[in-house]
Amino acid sequence: IGGYLIRRVSPGPVTAAGMILAAAGFVLMTRWGLTTIEEPIANVALFGTGPGFGLALAPVNAALLAFTDDDVHGVASALVVVARMVWMLVGISALTTIGLRRYYAEQGVIPPVQEVCDGRSRCQEFSDLLRVAGIAQEHAVFWGAAGCALAAAILALVLFRSADPARLASRDLVATGG
């Protein structure tokens, strides 16, 4: 869809729309609770986030190709993939660190298991408290991911403002020899 849209619209707004859709999905995920994953409504967030990222992929590549010489398009496209993967790893590492920090903060205020479970070593109430701490961890990750997606949307509008990939259909490019 993103590749189709950039035939008529600049890559910046298309990429930004995809990232805003992804951010909205992440914000919905911050509302997940202990039983949300069992409910069909959980899929709404996933149906926003996944297609949002998908919408942004082609315009980013097209914007890069619009600024590179034809003879290096293969290498340029490969570098976009590598850069995307590296920054995804950096992002998930940072968000995991933030999430774990939140988890340990939440876990730190949980009373000892013996207090919660009337002297026993484990009970459902204590397990639920640990799950709530885990959900808080995920909420922190999702908020961070939503912020990153919004930042990407803004960057796309700024960095791709002068990108103008060819507006010819593929069949026209083949018919004219490129």
Short mmCIF file of N, CA and C in Angstrom, two decimals:
data_model
loop_
_atom_site.label_atom_id
_atom_site.label_comp_id
_atom_site.label_asym_id
_atom_site.label_seq_id
_atom_site.Cartn_x
_atom_site.Cartn_y
_atom_site.Cartn_z
N ILE A 1 0.84 -1.20 0.00
CA ILE A 1 0.00 0.00 0.00
C ILE A 1 0.88 1.25 0.00
N GLY A 2 1.95 1.21 0.82
CA GLY A 2 2.85 2.36 0.86
C GLY A 2 3.50 2.62 -0.49
N GLY A 3 3.90 1.54 -1.17
CA GLY A 3 4.50 1.68 -2.50
C GLY A 3 3.52 2.25 -3.50
N TYR A 4 2.28 1.86 -3.41
CA TYR A 4 1.25 2.38 -4.31
C TYR A 4 0.99 3.87 -4.02
N LEU A 5 0.88 4.21 -2.74
CA LEU A 5 0.55 5.59 -2.37
C LEU A 5 1.62 6.59 -2.79
N ILE A 6 2.89 6.18 -2.78
CA ILE A 6 3.92 7.16 -3.12
C ILE A 6 3.99 7.47 -4.61
N ARG A 7 3.15 6.81 -5.39
CA ARG A 7 3.03 7.22 -6.80
C ARG A 7 2.33 8.56 -6.91
N ARG A 8 1.53 8.89 -5.90
CA ARG A 8 0.74 10.12 -5.93
C ARG A 8 1.10 11.10 -4.81
N VAL A 9 1.65 10.57 -3.72
CA VAL A 9 1.91 11.37 -2.53
C VAL A 9 3.40 11.24 -2.18
N SER A 10 3.97 12.29 -1.69
CA SER A 10 5.38 12.27 -1.27
C SER A 10 5.59 11.21 -0.18
N PRO A 11 6.79 10.62 -0.14
CA PRO A 11 7.06 9.58 0.88
C PRO A 11 6.92 10.06 2.32
N GLY A 12 7.17 11.34 2.58
CA GLY A 12 7.08 11.85 3.96
C GLY A 12 5.73 11.65 4.60
N PRO A 13 4.66 12.15 3.99
CA PRO A 13 3.34 11.96 4.60
C PRO A 13 2.90 10.50 4.67
N VAL A 14 3.27 9.70 3.70
CA VAL A 14 2.90 8.28 3.72
C VAL A 14 3.60 7.58 4.89
N THR A 15 4.90 7.84 5.02
CA THR A 15 5.66 7.25 6.13
C THR A 15 5.12 7.75 7.46
N ALA A 16 4.85 9.04 7.55
CA ALA A 16 4.33 9.61 8.79
C ALA A 16 2.98 8.98 9.15
N ALA A 17 2.12 8.79 8.16
CA ALA A 17 0.81 8.16 8.43
C ALA A 17 1.01 6.74 8.97
N GLY A 18 1.92 6.00 8.39
CA GLY A 18 2.19 4.65 8.88
C GLY A 18 2.71 4.65 10.31
N MET A 19 3.61 5.58 10.60
CA MET A 19 4.17 5.63 11.95
C MET A 19 3.13 6.11 12.97
N ILE A 20 2.23 6.99 12.55
CA ILE A 20 1.15 7.43 13.46
C ILE A 20 0.19 6.27 13.73
N LEU A 21 -0.09 5.48 12.70
CA LEU A 21 -0.92 4.30 12.88
C LEU A 21 -0.26 3.31 13.84
N ALA A 22 1.05 3.11 13.67
CA ALA A 22 1.78 2.23 14.58
C ALA A 22 1.77 2.78 16.00
N ALA A 23 1.98 4.08 16.15
CA ALA A 23 1.96 4.69 17.48
C ALA A 23 0.61 4.52 18.14
N ALA A 24 -0.45 4.68 17.37
CA ALA A 24 -1.80 4.49 17.92
C ALA A 24 -1.98 3.06 18.42
N GLY A 25 -1.47 2.11 17.66
CA GLY A 25 -1.54 0.71 18.11
C GLY A 25 -0.79 0.50 19.41
N PHE A 26 0.40 1.11 19.52
CA PHE A 26 1.16 0.97 20.76
C PHE A 26 0.44 1.62 21.93
N VAL A 27 -0.18 2.77 21.70
CA VAL A 27 -0.93 3.43 22.78
C VAL A 27 -2.08 2.53 23.23
N LEU A 28 -2.76 1.89 22.29
CA LEU A 28 -3.82 0.94 22.68
C LEU A 28 -3.25 -0.20 23.52
N MET A 29 -2.04 -0.63 23.20
CA MET A 29 -1.42 -1.71 23.97
C MET A 29 -1.13 -1.30 25.40
N THR A 30 -0.96 0.00 25.65
CA THR A 30 -0.71 0.44 27.03
C THR A 30 -1.94 0.28 27.91
N ARG A 31 -3.07 -0.05 27.31
CA ARG A 31 -4.29 -0.25 28.08
C ARG A 31 -4.54 -1.73 28.36
N TRP A 32 -3.66 -2.58 27.88
CA TRP A 32 -3.82 -4.02 28.11
C TRP A 32 -3.69 -4.33 29.60
N GLY A 33 -4.48 -5.30 30.02
CA GLY A 33 -4.45 -5.75 31.41
C GLY A 33 -4.12 -7.24 31.49
N LEU A 34 -4.43 -7.83 32.61
CA LEU A 34 -4.09 -9.23 32.84
C LEU A 34 -4.81 -10.20 31.90
N THR A 35 -6.00 -9.87 31.48
CA THR A 35 -6.78 -10.80 30.66
C THR A 35 -6.99 -10.32 29.23
N THR A 36 -6.42 -9.19 28.87
CA THR A 36 -6.68 -8.60 27.56
C THR A 36 -6.30 -9.53 26.42
N ILE A 37 -5.22 -10.24 26.54
CA ILE A 37 -4.73 -11.07 25.45
C ILE A 37 -5.73 -12.18 25.09
N GLU A 38 -6.62 -12.50 26.01
CA GLU A 38 -7.64 -13.51 25.76
C GLU A 38 -8.87 -12.92 25.09
N GLU A 39 -8.93 -11.60 25.01
CA GLU A 39 -10.10 -10.93 24.46
C GLU A 39 -9.84 -10.51 23.01
N PRO A 40 -10.82 -10.63 22.15
CA PRO A 40 -10.63 -10.24 20.74
C PRO A 40 -10.23 -8.79 20.54
N ILE A 41 -10.58 -7.90 21.47
CA ILE A 41 -10.26 -6.47 21.33
C ILE A 41 -8.76 -6.24 21.28
N ALA A 42 -7.96 -7.16 21.81
CA ALA A 42 -6.50 -7.01 21.79
C ALA A 42 -5.98 -6.95 20.36
N ASN A 43 -6.70 -7.56 19.44
CA ASN A 43 -6.25 -7.57 18.04
C ASN A 43 -6.35 -6.20 17.38
N VAL A 44 -7.17 -5.31 17.90
CA VAL A 44 -7.29 -3.97 17.30
C VAL A 44 -5.93 -3.28 17.30
N ALA A 45 -5.22 -3.36 18.40
CA ALA A 45 -3.89 -2.74 18.49
C ALA A 45 -2.93 -3.36 17.49
N LEU A 46 -3.02 -4.66 17.34
CA LEU A 46 -2.12 -5.35 16.42
C LEU A 46 -2.45 -5.01 14.97
N PHE A 47 -3.73 -4.83 14.67
CA PHE A 47 -4.13 -4.48 13.31
C PHE A 47 -3.76 -3.03 12.97
N GLY A 48 -3.45 -2.23 13.95
CA GLY A 48 -2.96 -0.88 13.67
C GLY A 48 -1.44 -0.85 13.56
N THR A 49 -0.79 -1.51 14.49
CA THR A 49 0.67 -1.44 14.56
C THR A 49 1.33 -2.12 13.37
N GLY A 50 0.94 -3.34 13.06
CA GLY A 50 1.57 -4.08 11.95
C GLY A 50 1.42 -3.38 10.61
N PRO A 51 0.21 -3.08 10.19
CA PRO A 51 0.05 -2.36 8.92
C PRO A 51 0.68 -0.97 8.93
N GLY A 52 0.75 -0.34 10.09
CA GLY A 52 1.41 0.96 10.17
C GLY A 52 2.87 0.87 9.79
N PHE A 53 3.55 -0.14 10.35
CA PHE A 53 4.95 -0.35 9.97
C PHE A 53 5.06 -0.73 8.50
N GLY A 54 4.16 -1.57 8.04
CA GLY A 54 4.18 -1.98 6.64
C GLY A 54 4.00 -0.81 5.69
N LEU A 55 3.13 0.11 6.05
CA LEU A 55 2.89 1.29 5.23
C LEU A 55 4.15 2.14 5.10
N ALA A 56 4.98 2.15 6.11
CA ALA A 56 6.15 3.02 6.12
C ALA A 56 7.37 2.42 5.40
N LEU A 57 7.40 1.14 5.17
CA LEU A 57 8.61 0.52 4.62
C LEU A 57 8.94 0.98 3.21
N ALA A 58 8.02 0.90 2.28
CA ALA A 58 8.30 1.25 0.88
C ALA A 58 8.65 2.72 0.70
N PRO A 59 7.95 3.65 1.35
CA PRO A 59 8.31 5.05 1.16
C PRO A 59 9.72 5.40 1.62
N VAL A 60 10.18 4.76 2.69
CA VAL A 60 11.54 5.02 3.16
C VAL A 60 12.54 4.59 2.09
N ASN A 61 12.34 3.40 1.56
CA ASN A 61 13.24 2.90 0.52
C ASN A 61 13.16 3.78 -0.73
N ALA A 62 11.96 4.19 -1.11
CA ALA A 62 11.79 5.03 -2.29
C ALA A 62 12.46 6.39 -2.10
N ALA A 63 12.35 6.95 -0.90
CA ALA A 63 13.00 8.25 -0.64
C ALA A 63 14.51 8.12 -0.77
N LEU A 64 15.05 7.05 -0.26
CA LEU A 64 16.50 6.84 -0.38
C LEU A 64 16.89 6.71 -1.85
N LEU A 65 16.14 5.92 -2.59
CA LEU A 65 16.47 5.72 -4.00
C LEU A 65 16.34 7.01 -4.80
N ALA A 66 15.47 7.91 -4.39
CA ALA A 66 15.32 9.18 -5.08
C ALA A 66 16.56 10.06 -4.93
N PHE A 67 17.37 9.80 -3.89
CA PHE A 67 18.56 10.61 -3.64
C PHE A 67 19.86 9.91 -3.99
N THR A 68 19.80 8.73 -4.56
CA THR A 68 21.02 8.01 -4.91
C THR A 68 21.09 7.76 -6.41
N ASP A 69 22.31 7.60 -6.89
CA ASP A 69 22.51 7.31 -8.31
C ASP A 69 22.00 5.92 -8.63
N ASP A 70 21.55 5.75 -9.86
CA ASP A 70 20.99 4.46 -10.29
C ASP A 70 21.96 3.31 -10.09
N ASP A 71 23.24 3.55 -10.31
CA ASP A 71 24.20 2.44 -10.25
C ASP A 71 24.49 1.96 -8.83
N VAL A 72 23.98 2.64 -7.80
CA VAL A 72 24.18 2.18 -6.42
C VAL A 72 22.86 1.86 -5.72
N HIS A 73 21.80 1.74 -6.48
CA HIS A 73 20.49 1.46 -5.86
C HIS A 73 20.47 0.14 -5.08
N GLY A 74 21.12 -0.89 -5.59
CA GLY A 74 21.14 -2.17 -4.89
C GLY A 74 21.82 -2.07 -3.53
N VAL A 75 22.98 -1.42 -3.52
CA VAL A 75 23.71 -1.24 -2.26
C VAL A 75 22.92 -0.32 -1.32
N ALA A 76 22.35 0.73 -1.86
CA ALA A 76 21.59 1.66 -1.03
C ALA A 76 20.39 0.95 -0.38
N SER A 77 19.68 0.14 -1.16
CA SER A 77 18.54 -0.60 -0.60
C SER A 77 19.00 -1.56 0.48
N ALA A 78 20.11 -2.22 0.26
CA ALA A 78 20.64 -3.15 1.27
C ALA A 78 21.02 -2.40 2.55
N LEU A 79 21.61 -1.22 2.39
CA LEU A 79 21.99 -0.43 3.57
C LEU A 79 20.77 0.04 4.36
N VAL A 80 19.68 0.32 3.66
CA VAL A 80 18.44 0.69 4.37
C VAL A 80 17.97 -0.47 5.24
N VAL A 81 18.02 -1.67 4.69
CA VAL A 81 17.60 -2.85 5.45
C VAL A 81 18.52 -3.05 6.66
N VAL A 82 19.82 -2.93 6.46
CA VAL A 82 20.77 -3.10 7.55
C VAL A 82 20.54 -2.02 8.62
N ALA A 83 20.40 -0.77 8.18
CA ALA A 83 20.17 0.31 9.14
C ALA A 83 18.88 0.09 9.92
N ARG A 84 17.84 -0.35 9.24
CA ARG A 84 16.56 -0.61 9.91
C ARG A 84 16.73 -1.69 10.98
N MET A 85 17.44 -2.74 10.64
CA MET A 85 17.62 -3.84 11.60
C MET A 85 18.49 -3.41 12.78
N VAL A 86 19.56 -2.67 12.51
CA VAL A 86 20.43 -2.21 13.60
C VAL A 86 19.65 -1.31 14.55
N TRP A 87 18.90 -0.35 14.01
CA TRP A 87 18.17 0.57 14.87
C TRP A 87 17.01 -0.11 15.57
N MET A 88 16.45 -1.15 14.98
CA MET A 88 15.42 -1.92 15.69
C MET A 88 16.04 -2.62 16.89
N LEU A 89 17.24 -3.15 16.72
CA LEU A 89 17.93 -3.80 17.84
C LEU A 89 18.29 -2.79 18.93
N VAL A 90 18.78 -1.63 18.53
CA VAL A 90 19.09 -0.58 19.50
C VAL A 90 17.81 -0.17 20.24
N GLY A 91 16.74 0.02 19.49
CA GLY A 91 15.48 0.42 20.10
C GLY A 91 14.92 -0.61 21.06
N ILE A 92 14.92 -1.86 20.64
CA ILE A 92 14.37 -2.89 21.54
C ILE A 92 15.25 -3.07 22.77
N SER A 93 16.55 -2.86 22.62
CA SER A 93 17.45 -2.94 23.79
C SER A 93 17.15 -1.81 24.76
N ALA A 94 16.99 -0.60 24.25
CA ALA A 94 16.69 0.54 25.12
C ALA A 94 15.32 0.37 25.78
N LEU A 95 14.33 -0.04 24.99
CA LEU A 95 12.99 -0.20 25.56
C LEU A 95 12.93 -1.35 26.57
N THR A 96 13.71 -2.39 26.33
CA THR A 96 13.76 -3.49 27.30
C THR A 96 14.37 -3.01 28.61
N THR A 97 15.41 -2.20 28.52
CA THR A 97 16.04 -1.66 29.72
C THR A 97 15.06 -0.80 30.50
N ILE A 98 14.34 0.06 29.80
CA ILE A 98 13.33 0.91 30.45
C ILE A 98 12.23 0.05 31.07
N GLY A 99 11.77 -0.96 30.32
CA GLY A 99 10.73 -1.84 30.82
C GLY A 99 11.17 -2.62 32.06
N LEU A 100 12.39 -3.13 32.03
CA LEU A 100 12.89 -3.88 33.20
C LEU A 100 13.03 -2.97 34.42
N ARG A 101 13.44 -1.75 34.18
CA ARG A 101 13.53 -0.81 35.29
C ARG A 101 12.16 -0.60 35.92
N ARG A 102 11.14 -0.48 35.07
CA ARG A 102 9.77 -0.31 35.57
C ARG A 102 9.31 -1.56 36.32
N TYR A 103 9.65 -2.75 35.78
CA TYR A 103 9.26 -4.00 36.43
C TYR A 103 9.87 -4.09 37.83
N TYR A 104 11.17 -3.80 37.93
CA TYR A 104 11.83 -3.89 39.24
C TYR A 104 11.27 -2.85 40.22
N ALA A 105 10.89 -1.69 39.71
CA ALA A 105 10.27 -0.68 40.59
C ALA A 105 8.92 -1.19 41.11
N GLU A 106 8.14 -1.77 40.22
CA GLU A 106 6.83 -2.32 40.62
C GLU A 106 7.01 -3.50 41.57
N GLN A 107 7.97 -4.36 41.26
CA GLN A 107 8.22 -5.54 42.09
C GLN A 107 8.73 -5.13 43.47
N GLY A 108 9.44 -4.02 43.54
CA GLY A 108 10.01 -3.57 44.81
C GLY A 108 8.98 -3.18 45.85
N VAL A 109 7.77 -2.85 45.44
CA VAL A 109 6.73 -2.46 46.40
C VAL A 109 5.77 -3.61 46.72
N ILE A 110 6.00 -4.77 46.13
CA ILE A 110 5.17 -5.94 46.44
C ILE A 110 5.58 -6.47 47.81
N PRO A 111 4.63 -6.70 48.69
CA PRO A 111 4.96 -7.26 50.00
C PRO A 111 5.56 -8.65 49.86
N PRO A 112 6.28 -9.11 50.87
CA PRO A 112 6.85 -10.46 50.81
C PRO A 112 5.76 -11.51 50.61
N VAL A 113 6.13 -12.58 49.94
CA VAL A 113 5.17 -13.63 49.60
C VAL A 113 4.46 -14.19 50.84
N GLN A 114 5.18 -14.31 51.95
CA GLN A 114 4.57 -14.86 53.16
C GLN A 114 3.45 -13.96 53.70
N GLU A 115 3.60 -12.64 53.52
CA GLU A 115 2.54 -11.72 53.96
C GLU A 115 1.31 -11.84 53.08
N VAL A 116 1.52 -11.92 51.80
CA VAL A 116 0.41 -11.99 50.86
C VAL A 116 -0.30 -13.33 50.95
N CYS A 117 0.47 -14.40 51.16
CA CYS A 117 -0.08 -15.76 51.09
C CYS A 117 -0.27 -16.39 52.47
N ASP A 118 -0.36 -15.58 53.51
CA ASP A 118 -0.59 -16.09 54.87
C ASP A 118 0.41 -17.16 55.27
N GLY A 119 1.70 -16.85 55.04
CA GLY A 119 2.76 -17.76 55.48
C GLY A 119 3.16 -18.82 54.47
N ARG A 120 2.35 -19.04 53.45
CA ARG A 120 2.72 -20.04 52.42
C ARG A 120 3.78 -19.46 51.49
N SER A 121 4.42 -20.33 50.72
CA SER A 121 5.49 -19.88 49.84
C SER A 121 4.99 -19.39 48.48
N ARG A 122 3.73 -19.64 48.17
CA ARG A 122 3.17 -19.16 46.90
C ARG A 122 1.65 -19.25 46.95
N CYS A 123 0.99 -18.29 46.27
CA CYS A 123 -0.46 -18.32 46.15
C CYS A 123 -0.85 -17.52 44.92
N GLN A 124 -2.11 -17.62 44.52
CA GLN A 124 -2.58 -16.93 43.32
C GLN A 124 -2.49 -15.41 43.46
N GLU A 125 -2.76 -14.89 44.65
CA GLU A 125 -2.71 -13.45 44.86
C GLU A 125 -1.30 -12.90 44.60
N PHE A 126 -0.28 -13.64 45.06
CA PHE A 126 1.10 -13.19 44.85
C PHE A 126 1.47 -13.29 43.37
N SER A 127 1.04 -14.37 42.73
CA SER A 127 1.30 -14.52 41.29
C SER A 127 0.65 -13.38 40.52
N ASP A 128 -0.55 -12.98 40.92
CA ASP A 128 -1.23 -11.86 40.26
C ASP A 128 -0.47 -10.55 40.45
N LEU A 129 0.09 -10.34 41.64
CA LEU A 129 0.89 -9.13 41.87
C LEU A 129 2.12 -9.10 40.95
N LEU A 130 2.75 -10.25 40.75
CA LEU A 130 3.90 -10.32 39.84
C LEU A 130 3.47 -10.09 38.39
N ARG A 131 2.30 -10.60 38.03
CA ARG A 131 1.78 -10.36 36.67
C ARG A 131 1.48 -8.88 36.45
N VAL A 132 0.94 -8.22 37.46
CA VAL A 132 0.67 -6.79 37.35
C VAL A 132 1.98 -6.02 37.15
N ALA A 133 3.03 -6.42 37.84
CA ALA A 133 4.34 -5.80 37.64
C ALA A 133 4.83 -6.05 36.21
N GLY A 134 4.58 -7.24 35.69
CA GLY A 134 4.96 -7.55 34.31
C GLY A 134 4.18 -6.71 33.30
N ILE A 135 2.91 -6.50 33.57
CA ILE A 135 2.09 -5.66 32.70
C ILE A 135 2.60 -4.22 32.72
N ALA A 136 3.00 -3.74 33.89
CA ALA A 136 3.57 -2.38 34.00
C ALA A 136 4.84 -2.28 33.15
N GLN A 137 5.62 -3.34 33.15
CA GLN A 137 6.84 -3.37 32.32
C GLN A 137 6.46 -3.22 30.85
N GLU A 138 5.49 -3.99 30.42
CA GLU A 138 5.08 -3.93 29.01
C GLU A 138 4.49 -2.57 28.66
N HIS A 139 3.73 -1.99 29.58
CA HIS A 139 3.18 -0.65 29.33
C HIS A 139 4.30 0.36 29.10
N ALA A 140 5.37 0.27 29.89
CA ALA A 140 6.51 1.18 29.71
C ALA A 140 7.13 0.99 28.33
N VAL A 141 7.27 -0.25 27.90
CA VAL A 141 7.83 -0.54 26.58
C VAL A 141 6.91 0.02 25.49
N PHE A 142 5.61 -0.20 25.62
CA PHE A 142 4.67 0.28 24.60
C PHE A 142 4.62 1.81 24.53
N TRP A 143 4.68 2.48 25.69
CA TRP A 143 4.73 3.94 25.68
C TRP A 143 5.99 4.41 24.97
N GLY A 144 7.11 3.78 25.27
CA GLY A 144 8.37 4.14 24.61
C GLY A 144 8.30 3.91 23.11
N ALA A 145 7.72 2.78 22.70
CA ALA A 145 7.59 2.48 21.27
C ALA A 145 6.68 3.49 20.59
N ALA A 146 5.61 3.88 21.26
CA ALA A 146 4.71 4.89 20.68
C ALA A 146 5.44 6.21 20.50
N GLY A 147 6.24 6.60 21.47
CA GLY A 147 7.03 7.83 21.36
C GLY A 147 8.03 7.76 20.21
N CYS A 148 8.67 6.61 20.06
CA CYS A 148 9.62 6.43 18.96
C CYS A 148 8.91 6.50 17.61
N ALA A 149 7.75 5.90 17.52
CA ALA A 149 6.99 5.93 16.26
C ALA A 149 6.56 7.36 15.92
N LEU A 150 6.15 8.12 16.92
CA LEU A 150 5.79 9.53 16.67
C LEU A 150 7.01 10.34 16.25
N ALA A 151 8.15 10.08 16.88
CA ALA A 151 9.38 10.76 16.47
C ALA A 151 9.73 10.41 15.03
N ALA A 152 9.55 9.14 14.65
CA ALA A 152 9.81 8.73 13.27
C ALA A 152 8.87 9.42 12.30
N ALA A 153 7.63 9.62 12.70
CA ALA A 153 6.67 10.32 11.84
C ALA A 153 7.13 11.76 11.59
N ILE A 154 7.55 12.41 12.65
CA ILE A 154 8.03 13.80 12.51
C ILE A 154 9.29 13.85 11.64
N LEU A 155 10.22 12.93 11.91
CA LEU A 155 11.45 12.89 11.11
C LEU A 155 11.15 12.63 9.64
N ALA A 156 10.19 11.77 9.36
CA ALA A 156 9.83 11.47 7.97
C ALA A 156 9.33 12.73 7.27
N LEU A 157 8.51 13.51 7.96
CA LEU A 157 8.00 14.73 7.35
C LEU A 157 9.11 15.74 7.08
N VAL A 158 10.07 15.81 7.99
CA VAL A 158 11.17 16.76 7.84
C VAL A 158 12.20 16.27 6.82
N LEU A 159 12.65 15.03 6.97
CA LEU A 159 13.74 14.52 6.13
C LEU A 159 13.31 14.20 4.71
N PHE A 160 12.04 13.81 4.53
CA PHE A 160 11.58 13.42 3.19
C PHE A 160 10.80 14.54 2.49
N ARG A 161 10.87 15.75 3.01
CA ARG A 161 10.05 16.82 2.44
C ARG A 161 10.41 17.12 0.98
N SER A 162 11.64 16.87 0.58
CA SER A 162 12.00 17.14 -0.81
C SER A 162 12.16 15.86 -1.63
N ALA A 163 11.87 14.72 -1.03
CA ALA A 163 11.96 13.45 -1.77
C ALA A 163 10.80 13.35 -2.74
N ASP A 164 11.11 13.02 -3.97
CA ASP A 164 10.08 12.93 -5.01
C ASP A 164 10.41 11.74 -5.90
N PRO A 165 10.08 10.52 -5.45
CA PRO A 165 10.38 9.36 -6.28
C PRO A 165 9.61 9.42 -7.59
N ALA A 166 10.14 8.72 -8.58
CA ALA A 166 9.49 8.72 -9.90
C ALA A 166 8.03 8.32 -9.76
N ARG A 167 7.17 9.00 -10.46
CA ARG A 167 5.74 8.74 -10.36
C ARG A 167 5.25 7.84 -11.49
N LEU A 168 6.18 7.26 -12.24
CA LEU A 168 5.78 6.36 -13.32
C LEU A 168 5.45 4.99 -12.77
N ALA A 169 4.51 4.33 -13.39
CA ALA A 169 4.20 2.95 -13.02
C ALA A 169 5.34 2.05 -13.51
N SER A 170 5.50 0.91 -12.90
CA SER A 170 6.58 -0.02 -13.26
C SER A 170 6.52 -0.39 -14.73
N ARG A 171 5.35 -0.61 -15.27
CA ARG A 171 5.24 -1.01 -16.68
C ARG A 171 5.74 0.11 -17.60
N ASP A 172 5.55 1.38 -17.18
CA ASP A 172 6.03 2.50 -17.98
C ASP A 172 7.57 2.57 -17.94
N LEU A 173 8.15 2.27 -16.77
CA LEU A 173 9.60 2.27 -16.67
C LEU A 173 10.21 1.17 -17.55
N VAL A 174 9.60 -0.01 -17.55
CA VAL A 174 10.10 -1.12 -18.36
C VAL A 174 9.95 -0.79 -19.84
N ALA A 175 8.81 -0.21 -20.21
CA ALA A 175 8.55 0.11 -21.63
C ALA A 175 9.52 1.15 -22.16
N THR A 176 9.98 2.06 -21.30
CA THR A 176 10.89 3.10 -21.77
C THR A 176 12.35 2.74 -21.53
N GLY A 177 12.61 1.56 -20.98
CA GLY A 177 13.97 1.15 -20.72
C GLY A 177 14.54 1.74 -19.43
N GLY A 178 13.66 2.17 -18.51
CA GLY A 178 14.11 2.66 -17.21
C GLY A 178 14.07 4.12 -17.14
#
